mmCIF file of C-alpha atoms and ligand atoms in Angstrom:
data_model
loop_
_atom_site.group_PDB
_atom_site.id
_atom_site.type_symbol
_atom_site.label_atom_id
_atom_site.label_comp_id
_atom_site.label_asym_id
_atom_site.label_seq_id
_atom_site.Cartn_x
_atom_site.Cartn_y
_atom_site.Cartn_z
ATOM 1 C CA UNK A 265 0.000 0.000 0.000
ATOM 2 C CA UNK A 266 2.898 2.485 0.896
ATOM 3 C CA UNK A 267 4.577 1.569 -2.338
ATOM 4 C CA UNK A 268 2.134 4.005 -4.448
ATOM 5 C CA UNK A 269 3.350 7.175 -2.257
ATOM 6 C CA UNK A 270 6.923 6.483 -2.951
ATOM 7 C CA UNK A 271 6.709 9.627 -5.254
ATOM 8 C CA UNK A 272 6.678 11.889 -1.754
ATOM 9 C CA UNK A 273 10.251 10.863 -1.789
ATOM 10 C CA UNK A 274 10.643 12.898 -5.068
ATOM 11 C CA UNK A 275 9.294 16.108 -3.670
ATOM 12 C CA UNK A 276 12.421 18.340 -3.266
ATOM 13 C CA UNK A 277 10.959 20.059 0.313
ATOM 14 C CA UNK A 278 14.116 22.292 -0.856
ATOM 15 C CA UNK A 279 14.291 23.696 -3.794
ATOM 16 C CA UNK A 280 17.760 22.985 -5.688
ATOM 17 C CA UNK A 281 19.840 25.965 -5.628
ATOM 18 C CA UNK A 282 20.889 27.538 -8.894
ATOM 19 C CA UNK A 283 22.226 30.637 -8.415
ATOM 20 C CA UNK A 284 24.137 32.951 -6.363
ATOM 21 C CA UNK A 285 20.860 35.473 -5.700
ATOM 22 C CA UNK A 286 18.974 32.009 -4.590
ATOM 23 C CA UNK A 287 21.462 31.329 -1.494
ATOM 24 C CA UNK A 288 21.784 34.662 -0.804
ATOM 25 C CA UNK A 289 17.937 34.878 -0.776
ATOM 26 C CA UNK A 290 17.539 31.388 1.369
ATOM 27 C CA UNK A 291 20.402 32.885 3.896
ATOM 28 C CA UNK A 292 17.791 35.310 4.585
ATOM 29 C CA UNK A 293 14.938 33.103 5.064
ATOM 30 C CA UNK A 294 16.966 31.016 7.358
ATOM 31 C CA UNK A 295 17.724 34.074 9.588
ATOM 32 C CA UNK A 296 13.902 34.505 9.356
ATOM 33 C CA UNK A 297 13.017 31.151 10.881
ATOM 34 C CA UNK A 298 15.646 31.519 13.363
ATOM 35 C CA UNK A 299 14.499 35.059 14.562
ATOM 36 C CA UNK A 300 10.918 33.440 14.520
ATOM 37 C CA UNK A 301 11.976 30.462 16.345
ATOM 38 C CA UNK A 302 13.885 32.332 19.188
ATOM 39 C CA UNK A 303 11.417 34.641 19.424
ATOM 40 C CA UNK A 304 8.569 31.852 20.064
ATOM 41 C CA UNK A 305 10.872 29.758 22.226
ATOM 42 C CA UNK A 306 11.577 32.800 24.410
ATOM 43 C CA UNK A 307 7.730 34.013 24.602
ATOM 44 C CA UNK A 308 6.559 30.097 25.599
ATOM 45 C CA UNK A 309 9.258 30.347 28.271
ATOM 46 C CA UNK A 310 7.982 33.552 29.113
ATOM 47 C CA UNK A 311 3.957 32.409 29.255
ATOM 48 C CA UNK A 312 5.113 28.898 30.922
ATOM 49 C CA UNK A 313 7.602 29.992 33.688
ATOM 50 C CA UNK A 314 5.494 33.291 35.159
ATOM 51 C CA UNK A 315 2.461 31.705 35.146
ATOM 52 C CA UNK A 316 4.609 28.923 37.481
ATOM 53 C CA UNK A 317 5.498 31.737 39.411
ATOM 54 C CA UNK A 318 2.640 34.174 39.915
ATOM 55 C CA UNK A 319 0.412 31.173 40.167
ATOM 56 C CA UNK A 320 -2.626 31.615 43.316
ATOM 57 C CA UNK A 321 -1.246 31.217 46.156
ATOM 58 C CA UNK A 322 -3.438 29.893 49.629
ATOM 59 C CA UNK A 323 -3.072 33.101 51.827
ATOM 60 C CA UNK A 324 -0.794 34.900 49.771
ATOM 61 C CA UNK A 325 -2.233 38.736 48.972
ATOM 62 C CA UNK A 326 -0.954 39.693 45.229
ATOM 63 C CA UNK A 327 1.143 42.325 45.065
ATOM 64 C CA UNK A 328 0.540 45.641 42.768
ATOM 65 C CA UNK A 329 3.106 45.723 39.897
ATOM 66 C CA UNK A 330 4.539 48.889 38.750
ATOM 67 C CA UNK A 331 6.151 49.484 35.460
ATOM 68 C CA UNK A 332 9.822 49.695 34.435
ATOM 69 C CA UNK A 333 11.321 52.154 31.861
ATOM 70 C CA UNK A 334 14.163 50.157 31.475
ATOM 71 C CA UNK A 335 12.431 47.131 30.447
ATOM 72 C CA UNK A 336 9.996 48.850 28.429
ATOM 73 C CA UNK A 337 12.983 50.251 26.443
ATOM 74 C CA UNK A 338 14.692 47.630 26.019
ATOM 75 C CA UNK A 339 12.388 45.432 24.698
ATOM 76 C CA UNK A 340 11.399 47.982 22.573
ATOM 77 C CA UNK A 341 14.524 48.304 20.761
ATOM 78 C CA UNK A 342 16.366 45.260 20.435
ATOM 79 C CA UNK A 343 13.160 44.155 18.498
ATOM 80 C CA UNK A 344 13.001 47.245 16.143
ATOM 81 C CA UNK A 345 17.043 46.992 15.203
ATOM 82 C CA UNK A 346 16.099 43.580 14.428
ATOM 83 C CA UNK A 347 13.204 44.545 12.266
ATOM 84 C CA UNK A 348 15.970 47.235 10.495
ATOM 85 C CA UNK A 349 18.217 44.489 9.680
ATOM 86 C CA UNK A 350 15.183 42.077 7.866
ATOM 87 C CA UNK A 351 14.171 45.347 5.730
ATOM 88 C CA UNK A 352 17.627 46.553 4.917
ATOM 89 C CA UNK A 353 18.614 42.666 3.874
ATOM 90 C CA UNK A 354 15.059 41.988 2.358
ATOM 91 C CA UNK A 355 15.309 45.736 0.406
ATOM 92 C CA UNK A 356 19.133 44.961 -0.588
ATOM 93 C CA UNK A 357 17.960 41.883 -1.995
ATOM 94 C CA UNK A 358 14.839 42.892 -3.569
ATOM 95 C CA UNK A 359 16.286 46.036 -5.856
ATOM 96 C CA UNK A 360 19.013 43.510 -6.987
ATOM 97 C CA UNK A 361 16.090 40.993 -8.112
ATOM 98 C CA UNK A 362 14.849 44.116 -9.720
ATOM 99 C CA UNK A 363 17.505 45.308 -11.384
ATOM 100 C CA UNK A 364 19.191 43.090 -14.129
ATOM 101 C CA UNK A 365 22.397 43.756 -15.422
ATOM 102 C CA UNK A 366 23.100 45.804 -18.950
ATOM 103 C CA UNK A 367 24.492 42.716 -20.564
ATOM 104 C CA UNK A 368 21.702 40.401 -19.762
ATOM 105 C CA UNK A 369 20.727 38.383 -22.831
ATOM 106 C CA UNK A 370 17.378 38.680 -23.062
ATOM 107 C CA UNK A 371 14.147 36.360 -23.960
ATOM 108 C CA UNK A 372 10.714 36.374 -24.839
ATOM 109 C CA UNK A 373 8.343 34.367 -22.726
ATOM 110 C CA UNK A 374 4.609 34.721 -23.371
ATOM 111 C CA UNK A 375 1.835 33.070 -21.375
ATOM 112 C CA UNK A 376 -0.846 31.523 -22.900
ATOM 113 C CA UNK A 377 -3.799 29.249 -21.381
ATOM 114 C CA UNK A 378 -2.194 26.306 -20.611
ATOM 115 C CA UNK A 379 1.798 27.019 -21.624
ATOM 116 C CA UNK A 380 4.584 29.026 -21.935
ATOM 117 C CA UNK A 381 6.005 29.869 -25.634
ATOM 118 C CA UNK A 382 9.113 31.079 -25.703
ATOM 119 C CA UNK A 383 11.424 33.366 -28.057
ATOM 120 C CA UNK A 384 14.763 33.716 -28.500
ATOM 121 C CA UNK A 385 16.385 36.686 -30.442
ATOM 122 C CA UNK A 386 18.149 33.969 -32.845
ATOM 123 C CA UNK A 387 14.545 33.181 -34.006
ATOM 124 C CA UNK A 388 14.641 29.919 -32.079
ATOM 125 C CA UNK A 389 11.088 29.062 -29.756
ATOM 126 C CA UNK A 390 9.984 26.457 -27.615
ATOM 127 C CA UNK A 391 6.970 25.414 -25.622
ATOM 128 C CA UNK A 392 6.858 24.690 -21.736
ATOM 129 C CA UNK A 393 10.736 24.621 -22.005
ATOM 130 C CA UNK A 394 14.104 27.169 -21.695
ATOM 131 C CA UNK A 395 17.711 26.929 -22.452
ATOM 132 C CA UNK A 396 20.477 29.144 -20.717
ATOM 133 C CA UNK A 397 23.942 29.276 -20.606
ATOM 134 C CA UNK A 398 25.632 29.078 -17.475
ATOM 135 C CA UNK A 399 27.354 32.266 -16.051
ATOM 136 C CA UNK A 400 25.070 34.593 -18.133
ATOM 137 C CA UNK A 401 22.390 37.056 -16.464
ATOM 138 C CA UNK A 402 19.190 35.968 -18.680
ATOM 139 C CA UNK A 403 16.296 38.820 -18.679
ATOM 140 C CA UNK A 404 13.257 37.090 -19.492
ATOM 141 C CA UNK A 405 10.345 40.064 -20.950
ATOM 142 C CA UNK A 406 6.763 38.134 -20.603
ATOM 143 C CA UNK A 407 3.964 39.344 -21.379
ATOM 144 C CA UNK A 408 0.202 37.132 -21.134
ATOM 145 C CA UNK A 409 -2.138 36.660 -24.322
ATOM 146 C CA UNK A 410 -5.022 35.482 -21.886
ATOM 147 C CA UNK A 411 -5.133 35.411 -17.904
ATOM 148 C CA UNK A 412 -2.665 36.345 -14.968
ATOM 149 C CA UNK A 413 -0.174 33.801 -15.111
ATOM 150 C CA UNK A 414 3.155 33.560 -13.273
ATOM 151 C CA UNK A 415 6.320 32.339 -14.057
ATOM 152 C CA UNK A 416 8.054 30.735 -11.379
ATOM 153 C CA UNK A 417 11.739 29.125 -11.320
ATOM 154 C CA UNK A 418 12.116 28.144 -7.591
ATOM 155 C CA UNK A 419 16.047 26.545 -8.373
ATOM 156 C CA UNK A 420 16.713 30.357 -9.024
ATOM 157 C CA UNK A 421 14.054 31.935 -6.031
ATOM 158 C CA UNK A 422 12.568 34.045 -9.046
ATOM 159 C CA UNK A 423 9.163 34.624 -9.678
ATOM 160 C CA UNK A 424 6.777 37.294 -10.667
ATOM 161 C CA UNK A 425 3.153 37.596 -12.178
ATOM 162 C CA UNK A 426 2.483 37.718 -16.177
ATOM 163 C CA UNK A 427 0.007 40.294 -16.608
ATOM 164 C CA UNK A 428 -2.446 40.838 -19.875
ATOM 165 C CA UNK A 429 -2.073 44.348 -21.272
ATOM 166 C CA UNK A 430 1.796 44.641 -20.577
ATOM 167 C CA UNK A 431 5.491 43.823 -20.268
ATOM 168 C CA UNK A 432 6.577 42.115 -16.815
ATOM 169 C CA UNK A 433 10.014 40.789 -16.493
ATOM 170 C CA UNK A 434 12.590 38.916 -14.014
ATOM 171 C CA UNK A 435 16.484 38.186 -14.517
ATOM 172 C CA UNK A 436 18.691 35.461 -13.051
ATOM 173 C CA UNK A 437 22.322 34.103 -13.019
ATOM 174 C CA UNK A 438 22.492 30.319 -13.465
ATOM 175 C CA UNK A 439 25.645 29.564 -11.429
ATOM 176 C CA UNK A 440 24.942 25.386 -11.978
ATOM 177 C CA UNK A 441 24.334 23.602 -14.927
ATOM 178 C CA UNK A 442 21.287 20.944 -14.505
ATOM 179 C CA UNK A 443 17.597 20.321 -15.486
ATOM 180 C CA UNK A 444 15.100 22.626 -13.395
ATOM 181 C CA UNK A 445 11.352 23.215 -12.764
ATOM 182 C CA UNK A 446 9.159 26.403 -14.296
ATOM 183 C CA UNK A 447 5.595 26.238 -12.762
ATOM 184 C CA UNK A 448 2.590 28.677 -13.451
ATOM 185 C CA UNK A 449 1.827 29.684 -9.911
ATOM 186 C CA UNK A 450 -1.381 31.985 -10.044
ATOM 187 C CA UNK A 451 -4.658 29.781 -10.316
ATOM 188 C CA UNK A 452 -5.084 30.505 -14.341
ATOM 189 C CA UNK A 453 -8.125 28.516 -15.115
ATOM 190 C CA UNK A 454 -9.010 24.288 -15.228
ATOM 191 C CA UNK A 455 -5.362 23.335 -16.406
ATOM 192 C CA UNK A 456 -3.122 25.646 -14.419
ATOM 193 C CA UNK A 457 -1.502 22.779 -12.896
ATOM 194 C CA UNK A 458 -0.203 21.402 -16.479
ATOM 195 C CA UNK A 459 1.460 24.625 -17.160
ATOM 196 C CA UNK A 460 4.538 23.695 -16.436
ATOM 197 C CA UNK A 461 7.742 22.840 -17.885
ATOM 198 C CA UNK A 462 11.854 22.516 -17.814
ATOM 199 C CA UNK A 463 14.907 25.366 -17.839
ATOM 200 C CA UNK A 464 18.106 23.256 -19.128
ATOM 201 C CA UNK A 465 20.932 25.151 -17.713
ATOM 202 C CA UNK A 466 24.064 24.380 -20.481
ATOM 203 C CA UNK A 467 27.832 25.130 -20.383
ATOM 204 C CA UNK A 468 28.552 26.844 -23.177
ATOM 205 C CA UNK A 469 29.782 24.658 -25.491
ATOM 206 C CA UNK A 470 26.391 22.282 -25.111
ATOM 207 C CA UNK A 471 24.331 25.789 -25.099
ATOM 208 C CA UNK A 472 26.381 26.673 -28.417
ATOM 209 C CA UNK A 473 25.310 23.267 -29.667
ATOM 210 C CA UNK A 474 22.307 23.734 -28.958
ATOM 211 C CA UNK A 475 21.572 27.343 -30.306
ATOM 212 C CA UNK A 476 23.327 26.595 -33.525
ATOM 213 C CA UNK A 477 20.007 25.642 -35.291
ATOM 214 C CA UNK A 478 18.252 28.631 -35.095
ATOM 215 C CA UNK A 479 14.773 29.554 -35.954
ATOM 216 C CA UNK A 480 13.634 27.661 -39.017
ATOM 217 C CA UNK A 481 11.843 31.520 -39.869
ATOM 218 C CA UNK A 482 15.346 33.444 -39.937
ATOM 219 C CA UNK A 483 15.929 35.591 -36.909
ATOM 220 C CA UNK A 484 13.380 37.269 -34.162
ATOM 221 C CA UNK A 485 14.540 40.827 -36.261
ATOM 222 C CA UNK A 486 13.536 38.945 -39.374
ATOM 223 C CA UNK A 487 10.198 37.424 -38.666
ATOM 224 C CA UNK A 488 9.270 40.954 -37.529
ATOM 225 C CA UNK A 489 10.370 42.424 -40.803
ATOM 226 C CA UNK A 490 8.189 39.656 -42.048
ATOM 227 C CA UNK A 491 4.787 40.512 -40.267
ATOM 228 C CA UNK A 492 5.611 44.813 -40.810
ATOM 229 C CA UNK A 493 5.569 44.190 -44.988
ATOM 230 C CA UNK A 494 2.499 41.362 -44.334
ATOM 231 C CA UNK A 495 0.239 43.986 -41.927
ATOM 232 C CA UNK A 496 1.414 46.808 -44.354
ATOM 233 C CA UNK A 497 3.233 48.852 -42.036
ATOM 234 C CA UNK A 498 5.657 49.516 -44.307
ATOM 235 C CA UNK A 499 3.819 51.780 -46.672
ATOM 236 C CA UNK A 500 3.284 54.725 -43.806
ATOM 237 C CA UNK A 501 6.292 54.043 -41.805
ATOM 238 C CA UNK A 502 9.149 54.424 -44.832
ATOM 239 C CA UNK A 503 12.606 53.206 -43.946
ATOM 240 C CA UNK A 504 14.887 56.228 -44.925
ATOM 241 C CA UNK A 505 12.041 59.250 -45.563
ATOM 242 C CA UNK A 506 9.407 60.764 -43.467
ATOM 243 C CA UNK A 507 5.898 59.042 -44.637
ATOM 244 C CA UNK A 508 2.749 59.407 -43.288
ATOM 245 C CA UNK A 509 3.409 57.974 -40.120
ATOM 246 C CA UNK A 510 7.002 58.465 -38.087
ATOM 247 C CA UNK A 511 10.711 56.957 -39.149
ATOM 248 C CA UNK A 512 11.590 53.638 -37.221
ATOM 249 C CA UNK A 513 14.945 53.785 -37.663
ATOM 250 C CA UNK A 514 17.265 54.614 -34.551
ATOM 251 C CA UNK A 515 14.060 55.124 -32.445
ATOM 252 C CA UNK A 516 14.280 52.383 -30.026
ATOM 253 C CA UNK A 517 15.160 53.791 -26.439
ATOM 254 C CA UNK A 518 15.231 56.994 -27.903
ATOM 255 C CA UNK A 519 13.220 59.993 -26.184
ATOM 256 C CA UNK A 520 9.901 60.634 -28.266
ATOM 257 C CA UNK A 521 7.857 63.960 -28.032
ATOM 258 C CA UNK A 522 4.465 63.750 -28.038
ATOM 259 C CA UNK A 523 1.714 65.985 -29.181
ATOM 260 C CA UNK A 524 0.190 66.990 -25.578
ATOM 261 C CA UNK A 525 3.635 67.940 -24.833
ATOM 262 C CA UNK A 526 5.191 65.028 -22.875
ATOM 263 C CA UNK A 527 8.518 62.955 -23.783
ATOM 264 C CA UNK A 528 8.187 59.326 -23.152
ATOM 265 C CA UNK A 529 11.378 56.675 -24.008
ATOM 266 C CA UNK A 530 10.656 54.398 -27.145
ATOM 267 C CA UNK A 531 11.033 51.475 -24.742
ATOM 268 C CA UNK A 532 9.410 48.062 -25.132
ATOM 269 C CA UNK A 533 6.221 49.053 -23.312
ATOM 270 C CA UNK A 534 5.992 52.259 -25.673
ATOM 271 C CA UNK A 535 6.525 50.347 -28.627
ATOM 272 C CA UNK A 536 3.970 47.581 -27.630
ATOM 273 C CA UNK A 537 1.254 50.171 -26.879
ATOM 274 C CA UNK A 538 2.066 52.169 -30.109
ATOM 275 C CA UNK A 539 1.498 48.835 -32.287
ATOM 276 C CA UNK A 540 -1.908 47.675 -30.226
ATOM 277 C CA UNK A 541 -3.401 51.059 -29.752
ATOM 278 C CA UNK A 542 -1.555 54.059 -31.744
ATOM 279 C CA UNK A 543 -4.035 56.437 -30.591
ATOM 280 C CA UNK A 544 -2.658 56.571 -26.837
ATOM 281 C CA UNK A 545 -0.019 58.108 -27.622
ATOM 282 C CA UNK A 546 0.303 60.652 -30.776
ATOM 283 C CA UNK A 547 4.115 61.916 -32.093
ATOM 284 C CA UNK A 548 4.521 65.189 -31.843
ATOM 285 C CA UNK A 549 3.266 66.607 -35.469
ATOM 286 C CA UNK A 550 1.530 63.527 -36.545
ATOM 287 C CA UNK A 551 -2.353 62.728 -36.739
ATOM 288 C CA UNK A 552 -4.282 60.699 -34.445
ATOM 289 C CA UNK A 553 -6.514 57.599 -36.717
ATOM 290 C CA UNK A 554 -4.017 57.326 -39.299
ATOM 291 C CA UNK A 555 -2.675 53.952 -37.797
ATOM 292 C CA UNK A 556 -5.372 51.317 -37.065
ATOM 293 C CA UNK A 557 -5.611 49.378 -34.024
ATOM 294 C CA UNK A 558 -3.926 46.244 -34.078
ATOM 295 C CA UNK A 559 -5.666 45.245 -30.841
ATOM 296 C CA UNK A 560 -6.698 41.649 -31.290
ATOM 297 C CA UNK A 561 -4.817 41.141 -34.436
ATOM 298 C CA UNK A 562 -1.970 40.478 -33.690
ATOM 299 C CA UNK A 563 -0.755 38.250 -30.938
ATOM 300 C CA UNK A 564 1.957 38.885 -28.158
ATOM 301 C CA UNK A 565 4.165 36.745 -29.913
ATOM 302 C CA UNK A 566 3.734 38.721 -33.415
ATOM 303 C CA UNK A 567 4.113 42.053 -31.263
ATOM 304 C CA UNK A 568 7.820 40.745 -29.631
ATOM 305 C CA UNK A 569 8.696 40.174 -33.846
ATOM 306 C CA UNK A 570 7.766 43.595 -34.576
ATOM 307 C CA UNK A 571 9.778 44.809 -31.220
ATOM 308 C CA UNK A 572 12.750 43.321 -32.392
ATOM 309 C CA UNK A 573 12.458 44.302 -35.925
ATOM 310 C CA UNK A 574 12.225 47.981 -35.186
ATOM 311 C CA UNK A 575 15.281 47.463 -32.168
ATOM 312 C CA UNK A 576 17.504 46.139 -35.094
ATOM 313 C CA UNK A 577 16.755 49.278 -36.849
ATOM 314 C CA UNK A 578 18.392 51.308 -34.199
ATOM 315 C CA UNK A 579 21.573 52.552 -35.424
ATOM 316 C CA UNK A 580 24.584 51.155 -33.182
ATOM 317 C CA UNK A 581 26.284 53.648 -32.487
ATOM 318 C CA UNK A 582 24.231 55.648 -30.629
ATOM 319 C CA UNK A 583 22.474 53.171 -28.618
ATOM 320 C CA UNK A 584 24.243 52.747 -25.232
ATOM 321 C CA UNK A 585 23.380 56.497 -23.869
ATOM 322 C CA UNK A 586 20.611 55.691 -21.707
ATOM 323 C CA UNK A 587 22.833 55.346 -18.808
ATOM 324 C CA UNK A 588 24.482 58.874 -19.124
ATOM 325 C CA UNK A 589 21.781 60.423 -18.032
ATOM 326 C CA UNK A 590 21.551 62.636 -21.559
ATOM 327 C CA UNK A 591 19.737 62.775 -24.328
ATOM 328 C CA UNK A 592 21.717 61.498 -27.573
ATOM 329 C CA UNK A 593 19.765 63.200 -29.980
ATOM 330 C CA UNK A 594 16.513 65.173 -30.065
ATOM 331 C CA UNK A 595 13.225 63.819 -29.442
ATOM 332 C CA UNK A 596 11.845 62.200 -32.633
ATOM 333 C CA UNK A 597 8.823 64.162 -32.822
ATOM 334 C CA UNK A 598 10.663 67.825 -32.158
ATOM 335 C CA UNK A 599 13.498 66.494 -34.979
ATOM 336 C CA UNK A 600 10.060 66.513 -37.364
ATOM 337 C CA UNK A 601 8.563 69.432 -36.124
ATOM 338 C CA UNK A 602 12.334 71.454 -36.776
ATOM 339 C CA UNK A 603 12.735 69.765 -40.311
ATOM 340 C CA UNK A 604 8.537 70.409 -41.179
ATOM 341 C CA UNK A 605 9.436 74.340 -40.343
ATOM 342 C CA UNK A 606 12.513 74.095 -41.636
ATOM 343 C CA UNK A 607 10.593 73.679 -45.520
ATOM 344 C CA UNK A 608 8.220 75.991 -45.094
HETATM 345 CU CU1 LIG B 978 -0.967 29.962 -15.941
HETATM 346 CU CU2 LIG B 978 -1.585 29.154 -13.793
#
């Protein structure tokens, strides 16, 4: 009868750890249980031994108790620097979860009722399943075609929700190679509990193996060049003159100028929102219904092709300023406003 629960014994109560950020973050989880457990231990001691000693006595009167400053004190702030050093750890560790690092490859994951369908930028995809190399900060951007989903990978302590309408990402450092668990853990509908699937950390000879196909459809950049002739976009948005609709080239991460006055970053959420719905947001000297919606056309997978299509058209040389705090060049819409007054 026992013989059919032998699979408890394959229930890792621990999670495998991965990476670097996943002991740091189960170092602080273990001084967590053992502030908790000192804490309880020294209250039950507390509870037990005084009601021992100020138990009713026969004949004994009780006598009033007065308060004591230094006691008061005391156990007021030993537990508060305590408290400092969980937020200062847990915040330390948090904005470096937050934060990836500039050189972080990145990849596509969307979330889809019941999967996950991957992209990489070498046009290569795969369902329910992710390749890394080891040593390399990986930035995963997901976005959801349905539901709230979210993409957990406990071996690396990362997770965070997959919302519908925009971008949400995570980033991790594999530090071992091996075969890991991705689970969907937000309740997502009747088969939330198949959407799972495998991250196959490589070295990088086995990751160079294994990348070497490629996408049977030519690269991410390509398949986006692909869908922008299909959907047409190519007849308003011209590669190397002003058409009816604004220049791609050299736009992404660039500062844009819009027509109610604002400058937003041509960043992947600004790019997204400008495919799905171009009327949010109007450039600076351009009309509003020129563009249609692509809202429900096109599907968060298409929309990453498109992304990467118009990031390849950003000239290299002027794409690692966001860091230095300046501008590199004007806003796109005030460049088109100066060269519209500069004809008349
Ligand atoms: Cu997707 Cu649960």
């Amino acid at each position: 009868m026992w013989a059919s629960y032998g699979f408890l014994a394959d229930i890792p109560f621990i999670a495998p750890i991965a990476s670097k950020e996943a002991g740091d973050i189960d170092l602080l989880w273990w001084f967590l249980c053992a502030v908790s457990l000192v804490m309880t231990v020294l209250i039950f001691i507390g509870v037990i031994g005084f009601a021992f000693r100020y138990r009713k006595k026969e004949g004994v009167a009780p006598v009033p108790v007065h308060g004591s400053n230094v006691l008061e004190i005391t156990w007021s702030i030993i537990p508060f620097l305590v408290m400092l050093v969980m937020f200062w750890w847990g915040t330390d560790l948090f904005f470096a979860a937050e934060t990836p690092p500039k050189d972080a490859m990145e990849i596509f994951v969307v979330g889809k009722q019941w999967m996950w369908k991957v992209q990489y930028p070498d046009g290569n995809r795969e369902i329910n399943a992710l390749h890394v190399p080891i040593g390399k900060a990986v930035k995963l951007t997901m976005a959801s075609e349905d539901v709230i989903h979210s993409f957990s990978m406990p071996a690396f302590r990362v997770r965070h929700d997959v919302v519908p309408g925009h971008y949400d990402s995570l980033w991790f450092r594999a530090t071992q190679t091996g075969h890991y668990r991705i689970y969907c853990t937000e309740y997502c509908g009747a088969r939330h509990s198949q959407m799972v699937g495998w991250v196959d950390v490589l070295d990088e000879t086995e990751y160079g193996k294994w990348a070497s196909g490629g996408g049977s459809g030519g690269t991410l950049a390509e398949q986006g060049q692909q869908l922008f002739t299909q959907n047409g976009c190519s007849t308003c948005h011209l590669l190397n003159e002003q058409g009816r609709c604004p220049i791609l080239k050299g736009l992404y991460n660039k500062p844009v100028q819009l027509n109610d006055g604002r400058t937003v970053i041509a960043d992947d959420a600004y790019l997204r929102e400008s495919i799905l719905q171009p009327n949010a947001k109007i450039v600076n000297g351009f009309e509003a219904n020129v563009m249609p919606n692509f809202q429900g056309q096109l599907s968060e997978e298409n929309v990453i092709q498109l992304i990467a299509y118009i990031k390849s058209l950003a000239t290299p040389a002027a794409a690692p300023t966001q860091s230095a705090g300046q501008p590199a060049a004007a806003p796109v819409g005030a460049a088109r406003k100066a060269g519209a007054a500069g004809k008349q």
